[in-house]
Amino acid sequence: MNENLIECVGLCKTYTTDAENLAILKELDFSVERGASVAVTGASGSGKSTLLSILGGLDRATSGKVRVGEWRLDSLPEKKLTEYRSLVTGFVFQFHYLLKDLSARENVAMPALMAGKSRREAMERATAILESLGLSGRCDHYPSQLSGGERQRAAIARAIVNQPALVLADEPTGNLDKASAEGVRDILFGLPTSCGATLVLVTHDPGLAATAGKQYLLENGRLSLR
Ligand code: ADP
Ligand code: MG
């Protein structure tokens, strides 16, 4: 039994333009234990979002092995990659991407509905998760009626409604004031304990990364343990 949820071996990502080959990720070896929280820091443009997109099945490595659980992302057909994304991952971005015409509860219920849950079960789950994230009084609010921190907590609720094994967060506090950022930070780094998820968070902010169980630095296309 392999304890690592994520295992990347010799992961390379190269962008080819007319003028040149841009090597963004160079032969990364990267493993994450099940239930761990990991932060990857690095300067802007160092390839953090690229790495996260590959782990989330939104983008593909140029070469190398990428395994998440039972899923070999490097050899997965496009259709299966869609299935992987919806079954295994939850994404939190810098911007919340909540749908403005849906209430917080409806936004959170959406991925559960798309995964085939009944409307009633999806709404119940959404309510329970919103409550657990301190938004019990905000379920029927529309995104425009929520504060920045509340919106981001709703976005986290949406990311975890299908109980993903892997939560991926890309600069999740980038748009928030300090107090809201701390709330979001605590929720995200609490996910391994609260719902058994594994967390990989990328940020340029070393202060945010400091809460992680393990911290890596991405620099010149390579990862090193901090
Ligand atoms: P970070 O998230 O650390 O700021 P990114 O992963 O977004 O960095 O980008 C890493 C590098 O890859 C940047 O130099 C960026 O310009 C380049 N890049 C990202 N996407 C593309 C693309 N589709 N084509 C060419 N270059 C890209
Ligand atoms: Mg980025």
mmCIF file of C-alpha atoms and ligand atoms in Angstrom:
data_model
loop_
_atom_site.group_PDB
_atom_site.id
_atom_site.type_symbol
_atom_site.label_atom_id
_atom_site.label_comp_id
_atom_site.label_asym_id
_atom_site.label_seq_id
_atom_site.Cartn_x
_atom_site.Cartn_y
_atom_site.Cartn_z
ATOM 1 C CA MET A 1 0.000 0.000 0.000
ATOM 2 C CA ASN A 2 1.449 3.304 -1.093
ATOM 3 C CA GLU A 3 1.127 6.061 1.497
ATOM 4 C CA ASN A 4 1.693 8.831 -1.012
ATOM 5 C CA LEU A 5 -1.383 10.356 -2.573
ATOM 6 C CA ILE A 6 0.763 12.251 -5.069
ATOM 7 C CA GLU A 7 3.840 10.968 -6.785
ATOM 8 C CA CYS A 8 5.601 12.863 -9.551
ATOM 9 C CA VAL A 9 8.806 11.532 -11.059
ATOM 10 C CA GLY A 10 10.864 13.499 -13.582
ATOM 11 C CA LEU A 11 8.000 15.890 -14.186
ATOM 12 C CA CYS A 12 8.826 18.368 -16.959
ATOM 13 C CA LYS A 13 6.755 21.182 -18.382
ATOM 14 C CA THR A 14 8.026 23.060 -21.384
ATOM 15 C CA TYR A 15 6.234 25.751 -23.335
ATOM 16 C CA THR A 16 7.241 25.911 -26.962
ATOM 17 C CA THR A 17 6.912 29.224 -28.726
ATOM 18 C CA ASP A 18 8.174 30.221 -32.176
ATOM 19 C CA ALA A 19 11.304 31.668 -30.702
ATOM 20 C CA GLU A 20 12.264 29.207 -27.995
ATOM 21 C CA ASN A 21 11.502 26.360 -25.619
ATOM 22 C CA LEU A 22 10.651 27.622 -22.161
ATOM 23 C CA ALA A 23 11.397 24.976 -19.551
ATOM 24 C CA ILE A 24 9.130 25.866 -16.607
ATOM 25 C CA LEU A 25 9.341 22.655 -14.566
ATOM 26 C CA LYS A 26 12.557 20.642 -14.864
ATOM 27 C CA GLU A 27 12.553 16.992 -13.857
ATOM 28 C CA LEU A 28 10.624 17.474 -10.639
ATOM 29 C CA ASP A 29 10.392 14.612 -8.205
ATOM 30 C CA PHE A 30 7.574 15.427 -5.816
ATOM 31 C CA SER A 31 5.607 13.238 -3.425
ATOM 32 C CA VAL A 32 2.859 14.158 -0.999
ATOM 33 C CA GLU A 33 1.608 11.849 1.703
ATOM 34 C CA ARG A 34 -2.086 11.210 2.048
ATOM 35 C CA GLY A 35 -3.572 13.661 4.560
ATOM 36 C CA ALA A 36 -0.607 16.035 4.450
ATOM 37 C CA SER A 37 -0.670 19.779 3.944
ATOM 38 C CA VAL A 38 2.013 21.089 1.649
ATOM 39 C CA ALA A 39 2.845 24.614 0.528
ATOM 40 C CA VAL A 40 4.894 25.530 -2.517
ATOM 41 C CA THR A 41 6.277 29.034 -2.577
ATOM 42 C CA GLY A 42 8.172 30.751 -5.333
ATOM 43 C CA ALA A 43 8.442 34.073 -7.108
ATOM 44 C CA SER A 44 5.839 35.184 -9.601
ATOM 45 C CA GLY A 45 6.389 33.282 -12.856
ATOM 46 C CA SER A 46 8.278 30.433 -11.209
ATOM 47 C CA GLY A 47 5.681 27.870 -12.316
ATOM 48 C CA LYS A 48 3.495 27.405 -9.226
ATOM 49 C CA SER A 49 0.185 27.653 -11.064
ATOM 50 C CA THR A 50 1.544 25.415 -13.801
ATOM 51 C CA LEU A 51 2.415 22.727 -11.252
ATOM 52 C CA LEU A 52 -0.996 22.983 -9.611
ATOM 53 C CA SER A 53 -2.801 22.802 -12.953
ATOM 54 C CA ILE A 54 -0.948 19.611 -13.786
ATOM 55 C CA LEU A 55 -1.803 18.045 -10.420
ATOM 56 C CA GLY A 56 -5.420 19.100 -10.918
ATOM 57 C CA GLY A 57 -5.702 17.639 -14.404
ATOM 58 C CA LEU A 58 -6.249 21.061 -15.963
ATOM 59 C CA ASP A 59 -2.989 20.920 -17.879
ATOM 60 C CA ARG A 60 -0.579 18.180 -18.852
ATOM 61 C CA ALA A 61 3.068 17.588 -18.165
ATOM 62 C CA THR A 62 5.367 17.536 -21.183
ATOM 63 C CA SER A 63 7.021 14.407 -19.809
ATOM 64 C CA GLY A 64 7.442 12.463 -16.617
ATOM 65 C CA LYS A 65 5.176 10.449 -14.370
ATOM 66 C CA VAL A 66 2.288 12.089 -12.515
ATOM 67 C CA ARG A 67 0.193 9.871 -10.267
ATOM 68 C CA VAL A 68 -2.576 10.958 -7.885
ATOM 69 C CA GLY A 69 -4.108 8.034 -6.040
ATOM 70 C CA GLU A 70 -4.945 5.414 -8.637
ATOM 71 C CA TRP A 71 -4.858 7.933 -11.454
ATOM 72 C CA ARG A 72 -1.896 8.112 -13.825
ATOM 73 C CA LEU A 73 -2.486 11.608 -15.135
ATOM 74 C CA ASP A 74 0.318 11.417 -17.693
ATOM 75 C CA SER A 75 -1.380 8.670 -19.660
ATOM 76 C CA LEU A 76 -5.028 9.447 -18.932
ATOM 77 C CA PRO A 77 -7.329 10.111 -21.915
ATOM 78 C CA GLU A 78 -9.009 13.522 -21.956
ATOM 79 C CA LYS A 79 -12.417 12.135 -20.972
ATOM 80 C CA LYS A 80 -10.996 10.354 -17.941
ATOM 81 C CA LEU A 81 -9.183 13.528 -16.963
ATOM 82 C CA THR A 82 -12.566 15.267 -16.659
ATOM 83 C CA GLU A 83 -13.749 12.419 -14.454
ATOM 84 C CA TYR A 84 -10.582 12.687 -12.367
ATOM 85 C CA ARG A 85 -11.133 16.393 -11.842
ATOM 86 C CA SER A 86 -14.674 15.982 -10.626
ATOM 87 C CA LEU A 87 -14.112 12.875 -8.482
ATOM 88 C CA VAL A 88 -10.742 13.564 -6.914
ATOM 89 C CA THR A 89 -9.965 17.275 -6.837
ATOM 90 C CA GLY A 90 -11.313 20.513 -5.403
ATOM 91 C CA PHE A 91 -9.829 23.798 -6.569
ATOM 92 C CA VAL A 92 -9.626 27.125 -4.754
ATOM 93 C CA PHE A 93 -8.288 30.071 -6.727
ATOM 94 C CA GLN A 94 -7.379 33.637 -5.866
ATOM 95 C CA PHE A 95 -10.715 34.744 -7.301
ATOM 96 C CA HIS A 96 -13.797 32.949 -5.956
ATOM 97 C CA TYR A 97 -15.574 32.253 -9.303
ATOM 98 C CA LEU A 98 -18.940 31.950 -7.555
ATOM 99 C CA LEU A 99 -21.864 32.300 -9.945
ATOM 100 C CA LYS A 100 -23.478 35.655 -9.219
ATOM 101 C CA ASP A 101 -27.077 34.578 -9.859
ATOM 102 C CA LEU A 102 -26.929 31.661 -7.425
ATOM 103 C CA SER A 103 -27.056 31.826 -3.649
ATOM 104 C CA ALA A 104 -24.098 30.632 -1.615
ATOM 105 C CA ARG A 105 -25.933 27.368 -0.954
ATOM 106 C CA GLU A 106 -26.744 26.838 -4.641
ATOM 107 C CA ASN A 107 -23.169 27.596 -5.618
ATOM 108 C CA VAL A 108 -21.852 25.040 -3.156
ATOM 109 C CA ALA A 109 -24.462 22.454 -4.165
ATOM 110 C CA MET A 110 -23.606 22.741 -7.864
ATOM 111 C CA PRO A 111 -20.684 20.273 -8.015
ATOM 112 C CA ALA A 112 -22.713 17.753 -5.985
ATOM 113 C CA LEU A 113 -25.600 18.032 -8.452
ATOM 114 C CA MET A 114 -23.175 17.613 -11.320
ATOM 115 C CA ALA A 115 -21.825 14.488 -9.636
ATOM 116 C CA GLY A 116 -25.332 13.020 -9.685
ATOM 117 C CA LYS A 117 -26.635 13.787 -6.190
ATOM 118 C CA SER A 118 -30.310 14.609 -5.798
ATOM 119 C CA ARG A 119 -31.193 18.266 -5.347
ATOM 120 C CA ARG A 120 -32.209 17.611 -1.770
ATOM 121 C CA GLU A 121 -29.001 15.836 -0.842
ATOM 122 C CA ALA A 122 -26.854 18.399 -2.638
ATOM 123 C CA MET A 123 -28.581 21.270 -0.804
ATOM 124 C CA GLU A 124 -28.308 19.504 2.537
ATOM 125 C CA ARG A 125 -24.631 18.873 2.065
ATOM 126 C CA ALA A 126 -24.069 22.453 0.982
ATOM 127 C CA THR A 127 -25.865 23.750 4.068
ATOM 128 C CA ALA A 128 -23.860 21.530 6.408
ATOM 129 C CA ILE A 129 -20.539 22.552 4.894
ATOM 130 C CA LEU A 130 -21.391 26.253 4.860
ATOM 131 C CA GLU A 131 -22.353 25.959 8.515
ATOM 132 C CA SER A 132 -19.109 24.206 9.356
ATOM 133 C CA LEU A 133 -17.210 27.083 7.747
ATOM 134 C CA GLY A 134 -19.020 29.686 9.800
ATOM 135 C CA LEU A 135 -21.522 30.742 7.131
ATOM 136 C CA SER A 136 -24.753 29.432 8.623
ATOM 137 C CA GLY A 137 -26.437 32.806 8.346
ATOM 138 C CA ARG A 138 -25.224 33.350 4.811
ATOM 139 C CA CYS A 139 -26.604 30.340 2.903
ATOM 140 C CA ASP A 140 -29.249 32.333 1.024
ATOM 141 C CA HIS A 141 -27.011 35.300 0.302
ATOM 142 C CA TYR A 142 -25.836 35.978 -3.218
ATOM 143 C CA PRO A 143 -22.102 36.479 -3.793
ATOM 144 C CA SER A 144 -22.578 40.266 -4.040
ATOM 145 C CA GLN A 145 -24.042 40.197 -0.511
ATOM 146 C CA LEU A 146 -21.011 38.464 0.988
ATOM 147 C CA SER A 147 -17.734 39.939 2.179
ATOM 148 C CA GLY A 148 -14.513 38.930 0.445
ATOM 149 C CA GLY A 149 -13.635 36.469 3.177
ATOM 150 C CA GLU A 150 -17.140 34.981 3.142
ATOM 151 C CA ARG A 151 -17.014 34.546 -0.620
ATOM 152 C CA GLN A 152 -13.727 32.735 -0.373
ATOM 153 C CA ARG A 153 -15.083 30.490 2.370
ATOM 154 C CA ALA A 154 -18.058 29.700 0.135
ATOM 155 C CA ALA A 155 -15.589 28.882 -2.635
ATOM 156 C CA ILE A 156 -13.808 26.488 -0.281
ATOM 157 C CA ALA A 157 -17.160 24.922 0.628
ATOM 158 C CA ARG A 158 -17.828 24.383 -3.069
ATOM 159 C CA ALA A 159 -14.386 22.837 -3.531
ATOM 160 C CA ILE A 160 -14.967 20.258 -0.790
ATOM 161 C CA VAL A 161 -18.650 19.416 -1.296
ATOM 162 C CA ASN A 162 -17.804 16.218 -3.182
ATOM 163 C CA GLN A 163 -15.281 15.180 -0.530
ATOM 164 C CA PRO A 164 -12.233 15.390 -2.783
ATOM 165 C CA ALA A 165 -9.106 13.490 -1.787
ATOM 166 C CA LEU A 166 -7.027 16.415 -3.012
ATOM 167 C CA VAL A 167 -7.636 20.124 -2.482
ATOM 168 C CA LEU A 168 -5.525 22.459 -4.603
ATOM 169 C CA ALA A 169 -5.292 26.121 -3.651
ATOM 170 C CA ASP A 170 -3.670 28.772 -5.843
ATOM 171 C CA GLU A 171 -2.952 32.043 -3.979
ATOM 172 C CA PRO A 172 -6.245 31.577 -2.101
ATOM 173 C CA THR A 173 -5.782 34.622 0.132
ATOM 174 C CA GLY A 174 -4.389 36.941 -2.516
ATOM 175 C CA ASN A 175 -7.473 39.178 -2.599
ATOM 176 C CA LEU A 176 -8.225 39.270 1.112
ATOM 177 C CA ASP A 177 -7.526 41.597 4.015
ATOM 178 C CA LYS A 178 -5.340 40.237 6.790
ATOM 179 C CA ALA A 179 -8.087 39.002 9.131
ATOM 180 C CA SER A 180 -10.057 37.275 6.344
ATOM 181 C CA ALA A 181 -6.852 35.773 4.987
ATOM 182 C CA GLU A 182 -6.077 34.258 8.363
ATOM 183 C CA GLY A 183 -9.561 32.714 8.548
ATOM 184 C CA VAL A 184 -9.207 31.201 5.087
ATOM 185 C CA ARG A 185 -5.706 30.000 5.883
ATOM 186 C CA ASP A 186 -6.889 28.209 9.008
ATOM 187 C CA ILE A 187 -9.775 26.530 7.179
ATOM 188 C CA LEU A 188 -7.548 25.326 4.347
ATOM 189 C CA PHE A 189 -4.768 23.991 6.528
ATOM 190 C CA GLY A 190 -7.411 22.388 8.757
ATOM 191 C CA LEU A 191 -8.866 20.357 5.879
ATOM 192 C CA PRO A 192 -6.665 17.286 6.414
ATOM 193 C CA THR A 193 -8.062 17.058 9.936
ATOM 194 C CA SER A 194 -11.615 18.226 9.309
ATOM 195 C CA CYS A 195 -12.347 16.197 6.185
ATOM 196 C CA GLY A 196 -9.358 13.975 5.521
ATOM 197 C CA ALA A 197 -8.315 15.805 2.368
ATOM 198 C CA THR A 198 -4.739 16.322 1.269
ATOM 199 C CA LEU A 199 -3.876 19.972 0.652
ATOM 200 C CA VAL A 200 -1.418 21.419 -1.835
ATOM 201 C CA LEU A 201 -1.315 25.209 -1.693
ATOM 202 C CA VAL A 202 0.844 27.466 -3.826
ATOM 203 C CA THR A 203 1.620 31.058 -2.948
ATOM 204 C CA HIS A 204 4.251 33.734 -3.290
ATOM 205 C CA ASP A 205 3.559 34.598 0.368
ATOM 206 C CA PRO A 206 5.953 32.845 2.779
ATOM 207 C CA GLY A 207 3.733 33.910 5.699
ATOM 208 C CA LEU A 208 0.836 31.872 4.344
ATOM 209 C CA ALA A 209 3.090 28.917 3.570
ATOM 210 C CA ALA A 210 4.461 28.833 7.094
ATOM 211 C CA THR A 211 1.352 27.042 8.380
ATOM 212 C CA ALA A 212 1.924 24.043 6.097
ATOM 213 C CA GLY A 213 3.191 20.711 7.347
ATOM 214 C CA LYS A 214 5.839 20.791 4.647
ATOM 215 C CA GLN A 215 7.157 23.700 2.594
ATOM 216 C CA TYR A 216 8.864 23.633 -0.764
ATOM 217 C CA LEU A 217 10.477 26.369 -2.779
ATOM 218 C CA LEU A 218 10.061 26.372 -6.556
ATOM 219 C CA GLU A 219 12.977 28.128 -8.193
ATOM 220 C CA ASN A 220 14.556 27.830 -11.633
ATOM 221 C CA GLY A 221 12.225 24.973 -12.476
ATOM 222 C CA ARG A 222 13.216 22.892 -9.472
ATOM 223 C CA LEU A 223 11.711 22.143 -6.082
ATOM 224 C CA SER A 224 13.602 22.140 -2.843
ATOM 225 C CA LEU A 225 12.477 21.505 0.707
ATOM 226 C CA ARG A 226 12.595 24.627 2.845
HETATM 227 P P1 ADP B 1 3.414 31.384 -11.108
HETATM 228 O O1 ADP B 1 2.063 30.802 -10.827
HETATM 229 O O2 ADP B 1 4.490 30.863 -10.239
HETATM 230 O O3 ADP B 1 3.398 32.881 -11.111
HETATM 231 P P2 ADP B 1 2.976 30.279 -13.762
HETATM 232 O O4 ADP B 1 2.906 28.821 -13.542
HETATM 233 O O5 ADP B 1 1.692 30.993 -13.968
HETATM 234 O O6 ADP B 1 3.837 30.943 -12.597
HETATM 235 O O7 ADP B 1 3.881 30.560 -15.037
HETATM 236 C C1 ADP B 1 5.208 30.087 -15.133
HETATM 237 C C2 ADP B 1 5.830 30.580 -16.417
HETATM 238 O O8 ADP B 1 5.223 29.921 -17.515
HETATM 239 C C3 ADP B 1 5.682 32.065 -16.661
HETATM 240 O O9 ADP B 1 6.907 32.546 -17.153
HETATM 241 C C4 ADP B 1 4.622 32.133 -17.711
HETATM 242 O O10 ADP B 1 4.786 33.251 -18.516
HETATM 243 C C5 ADP B 1 4.841 30.863 -18.481
HETATM 244 N N1 ADP B 1 3.592 30.358 -19.109
HETATM 245 C C6 ADP B 1 2.460 30.009 -18.470
HETATM 246 N N2 ADP B 1 1.527 29.572 -19.341
HETATM 247 C C7 ADP B 1 2.097 29.664 -20.573
HETATM 248 C C8 ADP B 1 1.659 29.353 -21.904
HETATM 249 N N3 ADP B 1 0.436 28.867 -22.134
HETATM 250 N N4 ADP B 1 2.520 29.564 -22.918
HETATM 251 C C9 ADP B 1 3.772 30.032 -22.692
HETATM 252 N N5 ADP B 1 4.242 30.343 -21.462
HETATM 253 C C10 ADP B 1 3.428 30.159 -20.425
HETATM 254 MG MG MG B 2 0.293 31.705 -10.328
#
